[in-house]
Short mmCIF file of the N, C-alpha and C atoms (twelve columns), coordinates in Angstrom:
data_MODEL
# 
_entry.id   MODEL 
# 
loop_
_atom_site.group_PDB 
_atom_site.id 
_atom_site.type_symbol 
_atom_site.label_atom_id 
_atom_site.label_alt_id 
_atom_site.label_comp_id 
_atom_site.label_asym_id 
_atom_site.label_seq_id 
_atom_site.Cartn_x 
_atom_site.Cartn_y 
_atom_site.Cartn_z 
_atom_site.pdbx_PDB_model_num 
ATOM 1   N N  . UNK A 1  -1.432 -5.578  5.836  1 
ATOM 2   C CA . UNK A 1  -0.269 -5.061  5.712  1 
ATOM 3   C C  . UNK A 1  0.678  -6.048  5.075  1 
ATOM 4   N N  . UNK A 2  0.600  -7.227  5.357  1 
ATOM 5   C CA . UNK A 2  1.380  -8.338  4.844  1 
ATOM 6   C C  . UNK A 2  1.209  -8.418  3.469  1 
ATOM 7   N N  . UNK A 3  0.065  -8.344  2.949  1 
ATOM 8   C CA . UNK A 3  -0.158 -8.125  1.334  1 
ATOM 9   C C  . UNK A 3  0.561  -7.153  0.856  1 
ATOM 10  N N  . UNK A 4  0.650  -6.033  1.572  1 
ATOM 11  C CA . UNK A 4  1.575  -4.712  0.846  1 
ATOM 12  C C  . UNK A 4  2.835  -5.368  0.661  1 
ATOM 13  N N  . UNK A 5  3.487  -5.855  1.753  1 
ATOM 14  C CA . UNK A 5  4.850  -6.230  1.792  1 
ATOM 15  C C  . UNK A 5  5.029  -7.402  0.758  1 
ATOM 16  N N  . UNK A 6  4.218  -8.217  0.496  1 
ATOM 17  C CA . UNK A 6  4.365  -9.348  -0.433 1 
ATOM 18  C C  . UNK A 6  4.375  -8.676  -2.049 1 
ATOM 19  N N  . UNK A 7  3.412  -7.594  -2.054 1 
ATOM 20  C CA . UNK A 7  3.431  -6.887  -3.114 1 
ATOM 21  C C  . UNK A 7  4.749  -6.242  -3.727 1 
ATOM 22  N N  . UNK A 8  5.410  -5.884  -2.742 1 
ATOM 23  C CA . UNK A 8  6.755  -5.243  -2.794 1 
ATOM 24  C C  . UNK A 8  7.892  -6.525  -2.990 1 
ATOM 25  N N  . UNK A 9  7.438  -7.546  -3.165 1 
ATOM 26  C CA . UNK A 9  8.470  -8.709  -3.189 1 
ATOM 27  C C  . UNK A 9  9.092  -9.224  -1.910 1 
ATOM 28  N N  . UNK A 10 8.590  -8.785  -0.762 1 
ATOM 29  C CA . UNK A 10 9.120  -9.056  0.400  1 
ATOM 30  C C  . UNK A 10 8.449  -10.408 0.916  1 
ATOM 31  N N  . UNK A 11 9.344  -11.547 1.181  1 
ATOM 32  C CA . UNK A 11 8.823  -12.789 1.237  1 
ATOM 33  C C  . UNK A 11 9.054  -13.281 2.740  1 
ATOM 34  N N  . UNK A 12 9.483  -12.309 3.417  1 
ATOM 35  C CA . UNK A 12 9.594  -12.774 4.963  1 
ATOM 36  C C  . UNK A 12 9.544  -11.371 5.763  1 
ATOM 37  N N  . UNK A 13 8.952  -11.596 6.995  1 
ATOM 38  C CA . UNK A 13 8.715  -10.340 7.888  1 
ATOM 39  C C  . UNK A 13 9.063  -11.068 9.257  1 
ATOM 40  N N  . UNK A 14 9.232  -10.085 10.224 1 
ATOM 41  C CA . UNK A 14 9.749  -10.425 11.734 1 
ATOM 42  C C  . UNK A 14 8.336  -9.890  12.516 1 
ATOM 43  N N  . UNK A 15 7.838  -10.654 13.311 1 
ATOM 44  C CA . UNK A 15 6.663  -10.486 14.151 1 
ATOM 45  C C  . UNK A 15 7.065  -10.018 15.554 1 
ATOM 46  N N  . UNK A 16 6.603  -9.153  16.193 1 
ATOM 47  C CA . UNK A 16 6.999  -8.726  17.632 1 
ATOM 48  C C  . UNK A 16 6.400  -9.377  18.779 1 
ATOM 49  N N  . UNK A 17 6.994  -10.064 19.516 1 
ATOM 50  C CA . UNK A 17 6.515  -10.794 20.681 1 
ATOM 51  C C  . UNK A 17 6.897  -10.064 22.100 1 
ATOM 52  N N  . UNK A 18 5.683  -9.991  22.682 1 
ATOM 53  C CA . UNK A 18 5.794  -8.939  24.014 1 
ATOM 54  C C  . UNK A 18 6.683  -9.664  25.019 1 
ATOM 55  N N  . UNK A 19 7.389  -8.857  25.654 1 
ATOM 56  C CA . UNK A 19 8.034  -9.509  26.918 1 
ATOM 57  C C  . UNK A 19 6.870  -9.331  28.160 1 
ATOM 58  N N  . UNK A 20 6.529  -10.590 28.447 1 
ATOM 59  C CA . UNK A 20 5.255  -10.575 29.192 1 
ATOM 60  C C  . UNK A 20 5.333  -11.961 29.888 1 
ATOM 61  N N  . UNK A 21 4.274  -12.134 30.705 1 
ATOM 62  C CA . UNK A 21 4.133  -13.503 31.300 1 
ATOM 63  C C  . UNK A 21 3.761  -14.644 30.248 1 
ATOM 64  N N  . UNK A 22 3.989  -16.027 30.551 1 
ATOM 65  C CA . UNK A 22 3.970  -16.907 29.445 1 
ATOM 66  C C  . UNK A 22 2.530  -16.998 28.781 1 
ATOM 67  N N  . UNK A 23 1.492  -16.854 29.709 1 
ATOM 68  C CA . UNK A 23 0.127  -16.874 29.021 1 
ATOM 69  C C  . UNK A 23 -0.238 -15.875 28.119 1 
ATOM 70  N N  . UNK A 24 0.205  -14.766 28.291 1 
ATOM 71  C CA . UNK A 24 0.195  -13.516 27.313 1 
ATOM 72  C C  . UNK A 24 0.859  -13.931 26.097 1 
ATOM 73  N N  . UNK A 25 2.105  -14.127 26.213 1 
ATOM 74  C CA . UNK A 25 3.014  -14.419 24.934 1 
ATOM 75  C C  . UNK A 25 2.479  -15.573 24.238 1 
ATOM 76  N N  . UNK A 26 1.878  -16.673 25.019 1 
ATOM 77  C CA . UNK A 26 1.368  -17.717 24.179 1 
ATOM 78  C C  . UNK A 26 0.061  -17.445 23.395 1 
ATOM 79  N N  . UNK A 27 -0.584 -16.376 23.855 1 
ATOM 80  C CA . UNK A 27 -1.968 -15.918 23.415 1 
ATOM 81  C C  . UNK A 27 -1.552 -15.191 21.904 1 
ATOM 82  N N  . UNK A 28 -0.356 -14.465 21.978 1 
ATOM 83  C CA . UNK A 28 0.077  -13.678 21.036 1 
ATOM 84  C C  . UNK A 28 0.643  -14.629 19.879 1 
ATOM 85  N N  . UNK A 29 1.239  -15.655 20.272 1 
ATOM 86  C CA . UNK A 29 1.712  -16.629 19.339 1 
ATOM 87  C C  . UNK A 29 0.737  -17.539 18.631 1 
ATOM 88  N N  . UNK A 30 -0.462 -17.817 19.398 1 
ATOM 89  C CA . UNK A 30 -1.546 -18.288 18.760 1 
ATOM 90  C C  . UNK A 30 -2.059 -17.370 17.782 1 
ATOM 91  N N  . UNK A 31 -2.223 -16.137 17.966 1 
ATOM 92  C CA . UNK A 31 -2.717 -15.234 17.106 1 
ATOM 93  C C  . UNK A 31 -1.810 -15.223 15.698 1 
ATOM 94  N N  . UNK A 32 -0.471 -15.345 15.987 1 
ATOM 95  C CA . UNK A 32 0.331  -15.078 14.850 1 
ATOM 96  C C  . UNK A 32 0.305  -16.326 13.896 1 
ATOM 97  N N  . UNK A 33 -0.188 -17.595 14.496 1 
ATOM 98  C CA . UNK A 33 -0.194 -18.871 13.841 1 
ATOM 99  C C  . UNK A 33 -0.852 -18.727 12.628 1 
ATOM 100 N N  . UNK A 34 -1.829 -17.799 12.488 1 
ATOM 101 C CA . UNK A 34 -2.620 -17.723 11.167 1 
ATOM 102 C C  . UNK A 34 -1.849 -17.187 9.989  1 
ATOM 103 N N  . UNK A 35 -0.675 -16.674 10.258 1 
ATOM 104 C CA . UNK A 35 0.124  -16.252 9.212  1 
ATOM 105 C C  . UNK A 35 1.081  -17.253 8.674  1 
ATOM 106 N N  . UNK A 36 1.259  -18.288 9.592  1 
ATOM 107 C CA . UNK A 36 2.477  -19.320 9.111  1 
ATOM 108 C C  . UNK A 36 1.747  -20.336 8.432  1 
ATOM 109 N N  . UNK A 37 2.331  -20.800 7.220  1 
ATOM 110 C CA . UNK A 37 1.963  -22.142 6.615  1 
ATOM 111 C C  . UNK A 37 1.939  -21.598 5.325  1 
# 
């Protein structure tokens, strides 16, 4: 899906982080890390 947005010229997106206990949020952030860089 990010490739689709990039094809439209969108260079920035916002990812949703759950309102949850710390360990659950950290796991989501670790998963999102592959998109940063």
